[in-house]
Amino acid sequence: MKERKVPDVVARRLPRYYRYLDDLLKKQIYRISSSELSRKMGVTASQIRQDFNFFGGFGQQGYGYNVEMLHKEIGAILGLYSGRKTIIVGAGYLGHALANHTNFKKRGFMLVGVFDNDKAKVGRKISDLTISDYDGIADFISENQPDIAILAVPRTAVKSVAENLISLGIKAIWNFSYTELDEQENVVIENVHLSDSLMMLSYKLNALDD
Amino acid sequence: MKERKVPDVVARRLPRYYRYLDDLLKKQIYRISSSELSRKMGVTASQIRQDFNFFGGFGQQGYGYNVEMLHKEIGAILGLYSGRKTIIVGAGYLGHALANHTNFKKRGFMLVGVFDNDKAKVGRKISDLTISDYDGIADFISENQPDIAILAVPRTAVKSVAENLISLGIKAIWNFSYTELDEQENVVIENVHLSDSLMMLSYKLNALDD
DNA sequence: TAGATTGTTAATCGATTAACAATC
DNA sequence: TAGATTGTTAATCGATTAACAATC
């Protein structure tokens, strides 16, 4: 039951633990030891125990970990299943892909709106929602109070859209544009750089021949 | 001019350096010191110099770094601009989004084919390519010898498609499905877990209120 | 109880930062 | 040359691993 600040490196491992626990539940495995899990995940049992103990003792000596309980605890730490209202801004291919991302609902996020400034798109269906005009987003936000905005807009629009959303009360931005948004007081920014990932793949591919 | 093995943590910083150098060139800045760059990027100058020196001395005492040269060197380390032939498997929204990803071409990857097993999609245009039938992929690969495959297929199909592609000679897989592909001898796998990123955002949002 | 496995402390390893001599 | 800034070594810091006592 530690109160030390959680190192970033530990926090960033949580989603992966969560996925593996998901998997175990799907396979109806309800109990696991740190050493079994370490074999599955390719990390050390020591690291697993250290990591979990940043958040308190989830295990039991002589027994191991209860998968359901651990899954629930880590889900809670990650803030899942709290029904965060989420909107998507930008209904291009990426916006569509993200709207249809099934894990989304499964993780307890509530998609409540999709917006685009292209009048031709407004009114069309995306997943089970209707695309709304970006012009009306201020009213929508003040009425529905969503927390999270997913930005799938062209890079030229990102900065101004982000500023607008933040001024309207959005608390977290998941940004898929190449343009990196800077950290801000009281707003969570998560920049996804798909091209970084592709460059790493390329790097590893290059290294393969050495 | 070191020959030490490059730590993973250093390699994973390269794409970010590359992006910042891109930016500098766009702003017509052709010379920069480690301390200026450190201010821009929010890292220490020491780290920047250490990182670059894993790959050899790119700078000049008393002067700093030549941005164009550094950009080119890091690009080469990342294996960019080598015209790697790339195919996309799965022409859903995500496949479309990735095909239209402009950075893609800009980084020197050549998109040479898009495949889907849905006959209704075959023949349609995506970016400047025509969607081909997945049934013909073996012939295509043996003829064109692409290196990289981007997998944007449903999770149920990932494992079998990946195995098939590898057996046909694909050297690298950029996998967007939830199902994680395991490392393999002589094949580069890069798993993109979008939901991990969303979970981290959620975690940080949760932590905001503490 | 005996066996198993955690929680936690201590040891090791590696990464980051600081400092400065080399040199453009 | 004098000033600036790198490349690199040494010091510090933090993360990972090992070990084991606590305990279910």
PDB file of N, CA, C and O in Angstrom, chain A residues 13-60:
ATOM      1  N   ARG A  13       2.902   0.812 -18.561  1.00  0.00           N
ATOM      2  CA  ARG A  13       2.771  -0.645 -18.724  1.00  0.00           C
ATOM      3  C   ARG A  13       1.369  -1.139 -18.380  1.00  0.00           C
ATOM      4  O   ARG A  13       1.005  -2.267 -18.709  1.00  0.00           O
ATOM      5  N   LEU A  14       0.594  -0.316 -17.709  1.00  0.00           N
ATOM      6  CA  LEU A  14      -0.720  -0.756 -17.246  1.00  0.00           C
ATOM      7  C   LEU A  14      -1.656  -1.211 -18.364  1.00  0.00           C
ATOM      8  O   LEU A  14      -2.287  -2.269 -18.226  1.00  0.00           O
ATOM      9  N   PRO A  15      -1.763  -0.459 -19.460  1.00  0.00           N
ATOM     10  CA  PRO A  15      -2.683  -0.921 -20.507  1.00  0.00           C
ATOM     11  C   PRO A  15      -2.341  -2.319 -21.012  1.00  0.00           C
ATOM     12  O   PRO A  15      -3.229  -3.120 -21.285  1.00  0.00           O
ATOM     13  N   ARG A  16      -1.054  -2.590 -21.087  1.00  0.00           N
ATOM     14  CA  ARG A  16      -0.639  -3.909 -21.564  1.00  0.00           C
ATOM     15  C   ARG A  16      -1.043  -4.989 -20.563  1.00  0.00           C
ATOM     16  O   ARG A  16      -1.540  -6.037 -20.946  1.00  0.00           O
ATOM     17  N   TYR A  17      -0.831  -4.759 -19.283  1.00  0.00           N
ATOM     18  CA  TYR A  17      -1.301  -5.707 -18.274  1.00  0.00           C
ATOM     19  C   TYR A  17      -2.796  -5.925 -18.443  1.00  0.00           C
ATOM     20  O   TYR A  17      -3.280  -7.050 -18.422  1.00  0.00           O
ATOM     21  N   TYR A  18      -3.481  -4.810 -18.634  1.00  0.00           N
ATOM     22  CA  TYR A  18      -4.928  -4.876 -18.745  1.00  0.00           C
ATOM     23  C   TYR A  18      -5.358  -5.772 -19.897  1.00  0.00           C
ATOM     24  O   TYR A  18      -6.254  -6.598 -19.766  1.00  0.00           O
ATOM     25  N   ARG A  19      -4.698  -5.615 -21.022  1.00  0.00           N
ATOM     26  CA  ARG A  19      -5.018  -6.444 -22.189  1.00  0.00           C
ATOM     27  C   ARG A  19      -4.784  -7.920 -21.921  1.00  0.00           C
ATOM     28  O   ARG A  19      -5.565  -8.776 -22.295  1.00  0.00           O
ATOM     29  N   TYR A  20      -3.679  -8.221 -21.244  1.00  0.00           N
ATOM     30  CA  TYR A  20      -3.387  -9.624 -20.970  1.00  0.00           C
ATOM     31  C   TYR A  20      -4.388 -10.234 -19.994  1.00  0.00           C
ATOM     32  O   TYR A  20      -4.764 -11.394 -20.129  1.00  0.00           O
ATOM     33  N   LEU A  21      -4.812  -9.414 -19.034  1.00  0.00           N
ATOM     34  CA  LEU A  21      -5.802  -9.910 -18.086  1.00  0.00           C
ATOM     35  C   LEU A  21      -7.141 -10.152 -18.785  1.00  0.00           C
ATOM     36  O   LEU A  21      -7.824 -11.142 -18.526  1.00  0.00           O
ATOM     37  N   ASP A  22      -7.485  -9.238 -19.671  1.00  0.00           N
ATOM     38  CA  ASP A  22      -8.647  -9.408 -20.539  1.00  0.00           C
ATOM     39  C   ASP A  22      -8.634 -10.781 -21.209  1.00  0.00           C
ATOM     40  O   ASP A  22      -9.627 -11.499 -21.201  1.00  0.00           O
ATOM     41  N   ASP A  23      -7.500 -11.053 -21.778  1.00  0.00           N
ATOM     42  CA  ASP A  23      -7.272 -12.301 -22.488  1.00  0.00           C
ATOM     43  C   ASP A  23      -7.456 -13.519 -21.588  1.00  0.00           C
ATOM     44  O   ASP A  23      -8.064 -14.513 -21.990  1.00  0.00           O
ATOM     45  N   LEU A  24      -6.887 -13.432 -20.400  1.00  0.00           N
ATOM     46  CA  LEU A  24      -6.999 -14.543 -19.450  1.00  0.00           C
ATOM     47  C   LEU A  24      -8.458 -14.791 -19.111  1.00  0.00           C
ATOM     48  O   LEU A  24      -8.922 -15.935 -19.091  1.00  0.00           O
ATOM     49  N   LEU A  25      -9.200 -13.730 -18.865  1.00  0.00           N
ATOM     50  CA  LEU A  25     -10.621 -13.871 -18.540  1.00  0.00           C
ATOM     51  C   LEU A  25     -11.362 -14.535 -19.694  1.00  0.00           C
ATOM     52  O   LEU A  25     -12.221 -15.389 -19.481  1.00  0.00           O
ATOM     53  N   LYS A  26     -10.997 -14.106 -20.906  1.00  0.00           N
ATOM     54  CA  LYS A  26     -11.638 -14.687 -22.087  1.00  0.00           C
ATOM     55  C   LYS A  26     -11.366 -16.194 -22.141  1.00  0.00           C
ATOM     56  O   LYS A  26     -12.205 -16.969 -22.561  1.00  0.00           O
ATOM     57  N   LYS A  27     -10.191 -16.575 -21.683  1.00  0.00           N
ATOM     58  CA  LYS A  27      -9.838 -17.992 -21.654  1.00  0.00           C
ATOM     59  C   LYS A  27     -10.295 -18.674 -20.362  1.00  0.00           C
ATOM     60  O   LYS A  27      -9.873 -19.792 -20.049  1.00  0.00           O
ATOM     61  N   GLN A  28     -11.063 -17.952 -19.578  1.00  0.00           N
ATOM     62  CA  GLN A  28     -11.582 -18.463 -18.309  1.00  0.00           C
ATOM     63  C   GLN A  28     -10.501 -18.914 -17.335  1.00  0.00           C
ATOM     64  O   GLN A  28     -10.653 -19.927 -16.637  1.00  0.00           O
ATOM     65  N   ILE A  29      -9.428 -18.149 -17.325  1.00  0.00           N
ATOM     66  CA  ILE A  29      -8.388 -18.393 -16.330  1.00  0.00           C
ATOM     67  C   ILE A  29      -8.585 -17.354 -15.227  1.00  0.00           C
ATOM     68  O   ILE A  29      -8.554 -16.154 -15.494  1.00  0.00           O
ATOM     69  N   TYR A  30      -8.836 -17.831 -13.999  1.00  0.00           N
ATOM     70  CA  TYR A  30      -9.238 -16.919 -12.948  1.00  0.00           C
ATOM     71  C   TYR A  30      -8.170 -16.714 -11.882  1.00  0.00           C
ATOM     72  O   TYR A  30      -8.373 -16.022 -10.907  1.00  0.00           O
ATOM     73  N   ARG A  31      -7.054 -17.356 -12.085  1.00  0.00           N
ATOM     74  CA  ARG A  31      -6.002 -17.263 -11.082  1.00  0.00           C
ATOM     75  C   ARG A  31      -4.674 -17.347 -11.782  1.00  0.00           C
ATOM     76  O   ARG A  31      -4.491 -18.167 -12.684  1.00  0.00           O
ATOM     77  N   ILE A  32      -3.735 -16.483 -11.395  1.00  0.00           N
ATOM     78  CA  ILE A  32      -2.426 -16.530 -12.049  1.00  0.00           C
ATOM     79  C   ILE A  32      -1.349 -16.041 -11.096  1.00  0.00           C
ATOM     80  O   ILE A  32      -1.580 -15.171 -10.262  1.00  0.00           O
ATOM     81  N   SER A  33      -0.169 -16.637 -11.211  1.00  0.00           N
ATOM     82  CA  SER A  33       0.964 -16.184 -10.397  1.00  0.00           C
ATOM     83  C   SER A  33       1.795 -15.214 -11.230  1.00  0.00           C
ATOM     84  O   SER A  33       1.720 -15.195 -12.456  1.00  0.00           O
ATOM     85  N   SER A  34       2.589 -14.438 -10.537  1.00  0.00           N
ATOM     86  CA  SER A  34       3.426 -13.471 -11.253  1.00  0.00           C
ATOM     87  C   SER A  34       4.376 -14.170 -12.220  1.00  0.00           C
ATOM     88  O   SER A  34       4.692 -13.633 -13.280  1.00  0.00           O
ATOM     89  N   SER A  35       4.804 -15.377 -11.864  1.00  0.00           N
ATOM     90  CA  SER A  35       5.756 -16.050 -12.757  1.00  0.00           C
ATOM     91  C   SER A  35       5.083 -16.600 -14.016  1.00  0.00           C
ATOM     92  O   SER A  35       5.646 -16.536 -15.098  1.00  0.00           O
ATOM     93  N   GLU A  36       3.847 -17.095 -13.874  1.00  0.00           N
ATOM     94  CA  GLU A  36       3.116 -17.516 -15.080  1.00  0.00           C
ATOM     95  C   GLU A  36       2.879 -16.325 -15.996  1.00  0.00           C
ATOM     96  O   GLU A  36       3.114 -16.386 -17.211  1.00  0.00           O
ATOM     97  N   LEU A  37       2.404 -15.230 -15.418  1.00  0.00           N
ATOM     98  CA  LEU A  37       2.107 -14.038 -16.203  1.00  0.00           C
ATOM     99  C   LEU A  37       3.385 -13.511 -16.862  1.00  0.00           C
ATOM    100  O   LEU A  37       3.374 -13.071 -18.007  1.00  0.00           O
ATOM    101  N   SER A  38       4.482 -13.608 -16.126  1.00  0.00           N
ATOM    102  CA  SER A  38       5.756 -13.114 -16.666  1.00  0.00           C
ATOM    103  C   SER A  38       6.167 -13.912 -17.893  1.00  0.00           C
ATOM    104  O   SER A  38       6.695 -13.354 -18.846  1.00  0.00           O
ATOM    105  N   ARG A  39       5.889 -15.208 -17.875  1.00  0.00           N
ATOM    106  CA  ARG A  39       6.221 -16.037 -19.029  1.00  0.00           C
ATOM    107  C   ARG A  39       5.373 -15.626 -20.242  1.00  0.00           C
ATOM    108  O   ARG A  39       5.886 -15.445 -21.330  1.00  0.00           O
ATOM    109  N   LYS A  40       4.092 -15.442 -19.994  1.00  0.00           N
ATOM    110  CA  LYS A  40       3.195 -15.034 -21.074  1.00  0.00           C
ATOM    111  C   LYS A  40       3.591 -13.695 -21.697  1.00  0.00           C
ATOM    112  O   LYS A  40       3.520 -13.506 -22.898  1.00  0.00           O
ATOM    113  N   MET A  41       3.974 -12.752 -20.828  1.00  0.00           N
ATOM    114  CA  MET A  41       4.173 -11.384 -21.306  1.00  0.00           C
ATOM    115  C   MET A  41       5.617 -11.078 -21.686  1.00  0.00           C
ATOM    116  O   MET A  41       5.915 -10.016 -22.234  1.00  0.00           O
ATOM    117  N   GLY A  42       6.517 -11.971 -21.328  1.00  0.00           N
ATOM    118  CA  GLY A  42       7.910 -11.723 -21.647  1.00  0.00           C
ATOM    119  C   GLY A  42       8.552 -10.636 -20.803  1.00  0.00           C
ATOM    120  O   GLY A  42       9.376  -9.862 -21.280  1.00  0.00           O
ATOM    121  N   VAL A  43       8.141 -10.554 -19.552  1.00  0.00           N
ATOM    122  CA  VAL A  43       8.791  -9.645 -18.608  1.00  0.00           C
ATOM    123  C   VAL A  43       9.143 -10.457 -17.362  1.00  0.00           C
ATOM    124  O   VAL A  43       8.780 -11.621 -17.278  1.00  0.00           O
ATOM    125  N   THR A  44       9.827  -9.862 -16.408  1.00  0.00           N
ATOM    126  CA  THR A  44      10.190 -10.630 -15.218  1.00  0.00           C
ATOM    127  C   THR A  44       9.057 -10.599 -14.192  1.00  0.00           C
ATOM    128  O   THR A  44       8.298  -9.634 -14.105  1.00  0.00           O
ATOM    129  N   ALA A  45       8.998 -11.671 -13.429  1.00  0.00           N
ATOM    130  CA  ALA A  45       7.981 -11.767 -12.380  1.00  0.00           C
ATOM    131  C   ALA A  45       8.199 -10.672 -11.347  1.00  0.00           C
ATOM    132  O   ALA A  45       7.258 -10.111 -10.786  1.00  0.00           O
ATOM    133  N   SER A  46       9.456 -10.358 -11.143  1.00  0.00           N
ATOM    134  CA  SER A  46       9.826  -9.313 -10.198  1.00  0.00           C
ATOM    135  C   SER A  46       9.221  -7.971 -10.601  1.00  0.00           C
ATOM    136  O   SER A  46       8.682  -7.246  -9.764  1.00  0.00           O
ATOM    137  N   GLN A  47       9.324  -7.673 -11.868  1.00  0.00           N
ATOM    138  CA  GLN A  47       8.774  -6.411 -12.359  1.00  0.00           C
ATOM    139  C   GLN A  47       7.261  -6.352 -12.179  1.00  0.00           C
ATOM    140  O   GLN A  47       6.721  -5.337 -11.754  1.00  0.00           O
ATOM    141  N   ILE A  48       6.620  -7.455 -12.473  1.00  0.00           N
ATOM    142  CA  ILE A  48       5.168  -7.504 -12.306  1.00  0.00           C
ATOM    143  C   ILE A  48       4.783  -7.232 -10.860  1.00  0.00           C
ATOM    144  O   ILE A  48       3.915  -6.407 -10.578  1.00  0.00           O
ATOM    145  N   ARG A  49       5.463  -7.883  -9.936  1.00  0.00           N
ATOM    146  CA  ARG A  49       5.113  -7.681  -8.531  1.00  0.00           C
ATOM    147  C   ARG A  49       5.416  -6.253  -8.080  1.00  0.00           C
ATOM    148  O   ARG A  49       4.624  -5.625  -7.379  1.00  0.00           O
ATOM    149  N   GLN A  50       6.572  -5.743  -8.517  1.00  0.00           N
ATOM    150  CA  GLN A  50       6.909  -4.353  -8.201  1.00  0.00           C
ATOM    151  C   GLN A  50       5.848  -3.395  -8.747  1.00  0.00           C
ATOM    152  O   GLN A  50       5.393  -2.499  -8.045  1.00  0.00           O
ATOM    153  N   ASP A  51       5.487  -3.591  -9.999  1.00  0.00           N
ATOM    154  CA  ASP A  51       4.514  -2.703 -10.633  1.00  0.00           C
ATOM    155  C   ASP A  51       3.191  -2.692  -9.880  1.00  0.00           C
ATOM    156  O   ASP A  51       2.669  -1.634  -9.528  1.00  0.00           O
ATOM    157  N   PHE A  52       2.669  -3.875  -9.629  1.00  0.00           N
ATOM    158  CA  PHE A  52       1.368  -3.961  -8.957  1.00  0.00           C
ATOM    159  C   PHE A  52       1.428  -3.340  -7.573  1.00  0.00           C
ATOM    160  O   PHE A  52       0.457  -2.773  -7.099  1.00  0.00           O
ATOM    161  N   ASN A  53       2.591  -3.470  -6.941  1.00  0.00           N
ATOM    162  CA  ASN A  53       2.685  -2.968  -5.581  1.00  0.00           C
ATOM    163  C   ASN A  53       2.795  -1.455  -5.473  1.00  0.00           C
ATOM    164  O   ASN A  53       2.749  -0.915  -4.377  1.00  0.00           O
ATOM    165  N   PHE A  54       2.938  -0.790  -6.592  1.00  0.00           N
ATOM    166  CA  PHE A  54       2.839   0.666  -6.561  1.00  0.00           C
ATOM    167  C   PHE A  54       1.412   1.090  -6.214  1.00  0.00           C
ATOM    168  O   PHE A  54       1.171   2.181  -5.720  1.00  0.00           O
ATOM    169  N   PHE A  55       0.488   0.198  -6.507  1.00  0.00           N
ATOM    170  CA  PHE A  55      -0.919   0.545  -6.321  1.00  0.00           C
ATOM    171  C   PHE A  55      -1.550  -0.202  -5.151  1.00  0.00           C
ATOM    172  O   PHE A  55      -2.733  -0.089  -4.904  1.00  0.00           O
ATOM    173  N   GLY A  56      -0.738  -0.965  -4.444  1.00  0.00           N
ATOM    174  CA  GLY A  56      -1.281  -1.732  -3.333  1.00  0.00           C
ATOM    175  C   GLY A  56      -1.230  -3.203  -3.659  1.00  0.00           C
ATOM    176  O   GLY A  56      -1.133  -3.597  -4.806  1.00  0.00           O
ATOM    177  N   GLY A  57      -1.293  -4.014  -2.619  1.00  0.00           N
ATOM    178  CA  GLY A  57      -1.129  -5.451  -2.805  1.00  0.00           C
ATOM    179  C   GLY A  57      -2.390  -6.079  -3.356  1.00  0.00           C
ATOM    180  O   GLY A  57      -3.415  -6.134  -2.692  1.00  0.00           O
ATOM    181  N   PHE A  58      -2.303  -6.549  -4.593  1.00  0.00           N
ATOM    182  CA  PHE A  58      -3.464  -7.158  -5.226  1.00  0.00           C
ATOM    183  C   PHE A  58      -3.418  -8.679  -5.128  1.00  0.00           C
ATOM    184  O   PHE A  58      -4.351  -9.356  -5.531  1.00  0.00           O
ATOM    185  N   GLY A  59      -2.325  -9.194  -4.615  1.00  0.00           N
ATOM    186  CA  GLY A  59      -2.165 -10.638  -4.602  1.00  0.00           C
ATOM    187  C   GLY A  59      -2.288 -11.236  -3.213  1.00  0.00           C
ATOM    188  O   GLY A  59      -2.598 -10.543  -2.247  1.00  0.00           O
ATOM    189  N   GLN A  60      -2.038 -12.507  -3.169  1.00  0.00           N
ATOM    190  CA  GLN A  60      -2.134 -13.220  -1.909  1.00  0.00           C
ATOM    191  C   GLN A  60      -0.986 -14.228  -1.834  1.00  0.00           C
ATOM    192  O   GLN A  60      -0.815 -15.025  -2.775  1.00  0.00           O
TER     193      GLN A  60
END
